[in-house]
GROMACS .gro file of C-alpha atoms in nm:
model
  106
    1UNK     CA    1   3.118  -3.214  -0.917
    2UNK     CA    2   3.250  -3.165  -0.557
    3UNK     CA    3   3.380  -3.473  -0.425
    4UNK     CA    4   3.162  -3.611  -0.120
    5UNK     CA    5   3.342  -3.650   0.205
    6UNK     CA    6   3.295  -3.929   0.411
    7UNK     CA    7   3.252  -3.828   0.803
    8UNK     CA    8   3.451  -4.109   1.030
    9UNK     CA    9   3.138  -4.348   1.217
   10UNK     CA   10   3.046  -4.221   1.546
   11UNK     CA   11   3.106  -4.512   1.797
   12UNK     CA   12   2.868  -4.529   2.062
   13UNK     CA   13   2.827  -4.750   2.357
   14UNK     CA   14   2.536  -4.994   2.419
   15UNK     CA   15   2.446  -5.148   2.711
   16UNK     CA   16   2.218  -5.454   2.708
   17UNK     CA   17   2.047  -5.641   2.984
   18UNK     CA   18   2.018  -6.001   2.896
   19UNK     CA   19   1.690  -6.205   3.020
   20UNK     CA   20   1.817  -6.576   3.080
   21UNK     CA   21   1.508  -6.668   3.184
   22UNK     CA   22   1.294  -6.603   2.918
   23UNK     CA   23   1.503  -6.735   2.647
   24UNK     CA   24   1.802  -6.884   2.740
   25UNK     CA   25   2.016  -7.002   2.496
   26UNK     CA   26   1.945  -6.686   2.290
   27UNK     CA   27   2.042  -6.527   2.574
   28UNK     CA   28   2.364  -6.745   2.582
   29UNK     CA   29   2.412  -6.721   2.191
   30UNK     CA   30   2.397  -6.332   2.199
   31UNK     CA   31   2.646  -6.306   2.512
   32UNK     CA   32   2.885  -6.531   2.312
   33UNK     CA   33   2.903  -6.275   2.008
   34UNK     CA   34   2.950  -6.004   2.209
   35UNK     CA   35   3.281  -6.172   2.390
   36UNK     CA   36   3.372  -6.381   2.068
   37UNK     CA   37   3.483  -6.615   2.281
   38UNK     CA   38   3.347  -6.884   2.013
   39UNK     CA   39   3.599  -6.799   1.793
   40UNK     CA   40   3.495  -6.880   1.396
   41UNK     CA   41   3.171  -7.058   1.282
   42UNK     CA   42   3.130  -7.353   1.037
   43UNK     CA   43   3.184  -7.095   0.752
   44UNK     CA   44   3.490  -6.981   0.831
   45UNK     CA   45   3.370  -6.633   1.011
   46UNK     CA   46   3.449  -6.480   1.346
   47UNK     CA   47   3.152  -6.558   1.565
   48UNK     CA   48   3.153  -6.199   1.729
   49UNK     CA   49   3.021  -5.901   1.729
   50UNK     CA   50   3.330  -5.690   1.691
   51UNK     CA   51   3.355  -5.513   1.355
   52UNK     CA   52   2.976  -5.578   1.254
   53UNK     CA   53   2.834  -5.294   1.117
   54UNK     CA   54   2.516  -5.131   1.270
   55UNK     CA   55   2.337  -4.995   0.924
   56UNK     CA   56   2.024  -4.834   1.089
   57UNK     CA   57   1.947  -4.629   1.364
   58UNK     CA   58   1.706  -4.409   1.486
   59UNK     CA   59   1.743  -4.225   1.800
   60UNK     CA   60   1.495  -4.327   2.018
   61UNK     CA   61   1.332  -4.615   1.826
   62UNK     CA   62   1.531  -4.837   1.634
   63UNK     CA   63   1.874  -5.027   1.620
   64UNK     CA   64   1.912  -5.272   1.365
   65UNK     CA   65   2.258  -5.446   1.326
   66UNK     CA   66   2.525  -5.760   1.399
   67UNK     CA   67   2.555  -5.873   1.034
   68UNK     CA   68   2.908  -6.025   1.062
   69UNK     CA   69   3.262  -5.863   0.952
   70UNK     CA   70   3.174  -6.071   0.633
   71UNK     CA   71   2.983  -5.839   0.482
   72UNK     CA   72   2.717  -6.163   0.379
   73UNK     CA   73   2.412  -6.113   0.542
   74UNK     CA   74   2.243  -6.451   0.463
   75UNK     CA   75   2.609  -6.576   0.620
   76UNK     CA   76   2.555  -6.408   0.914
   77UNK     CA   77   2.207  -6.453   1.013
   78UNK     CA   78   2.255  -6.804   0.999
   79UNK     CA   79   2.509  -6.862   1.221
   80UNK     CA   80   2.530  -6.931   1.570
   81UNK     CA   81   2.753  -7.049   1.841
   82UNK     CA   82   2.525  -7.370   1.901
   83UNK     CA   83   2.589  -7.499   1.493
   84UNK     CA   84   2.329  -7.594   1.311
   85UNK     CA   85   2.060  -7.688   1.648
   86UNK     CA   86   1.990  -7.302   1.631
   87UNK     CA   87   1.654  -7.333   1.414
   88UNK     CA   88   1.530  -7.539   1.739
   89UNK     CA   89   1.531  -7.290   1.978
   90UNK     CA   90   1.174  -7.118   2.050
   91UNK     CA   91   1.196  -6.784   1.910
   92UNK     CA   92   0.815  -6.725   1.998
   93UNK     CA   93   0.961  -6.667   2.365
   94UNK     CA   94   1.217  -6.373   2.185
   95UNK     CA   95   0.886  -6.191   2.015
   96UNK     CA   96   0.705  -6.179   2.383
   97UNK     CA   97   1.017  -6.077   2.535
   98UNK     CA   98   1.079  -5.819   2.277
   99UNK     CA   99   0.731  -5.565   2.310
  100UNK     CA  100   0.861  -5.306   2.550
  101UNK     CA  101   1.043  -5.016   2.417
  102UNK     CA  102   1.464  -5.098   2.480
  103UNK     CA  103   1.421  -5.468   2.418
  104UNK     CA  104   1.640  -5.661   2.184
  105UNK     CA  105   1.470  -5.918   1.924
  106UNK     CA  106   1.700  -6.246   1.880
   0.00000   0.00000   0.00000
């Protein structure tokens, strides 16, 4: 068998606009991750952005990513940069938010 090779990832830049008034502390949470300015969550983990892989995308329709350098995806869609008051914040607001093409869902 030929042995597969393994192109390098392609890094690309993204460039989101965040909405503070529809859902703020999203909003807030999201920003933080992307600075890492939080430094590490109650398990240990960087709260940031920076080394996450992005597993799926589609040019032109979908993005899907930020599980945390980890590698534990129940781990890192479970934390946040507000502890455990996360679950309280109204992700209804996200969903509206999140219907036009280029929006990201929090």
């Amino acid at each position: 068998r030929k042995p597969k090779s393994r192109s390098p990832p392609m890094v690309r830049r993204i460039v989101i606009h965040l909405l503070t008034e529809v859902n703020p502390k999203a909003a807030e949470n999201f920003r933080c991750f992307c600075t890492g300015e939080k430094g590490n969550g109650t398990s240990g983990y960087p709260l940031r952005y920076r080394g996450s892989a992005i597993p799926y995308a589609v040019k032109g329709c979908d993005l899907i990513g930020g599980y945390l350098p980890d590698g534990d995806s129940l781990t890192s869609m479970t934390e946040s940069t507000y502890g455990a008051n996360h679950s309280k914040w109204d992700h209804n607001r996200s969903l509206i938010a999140a219907r036009r093409a280029g929006m990201v869902l929090l």
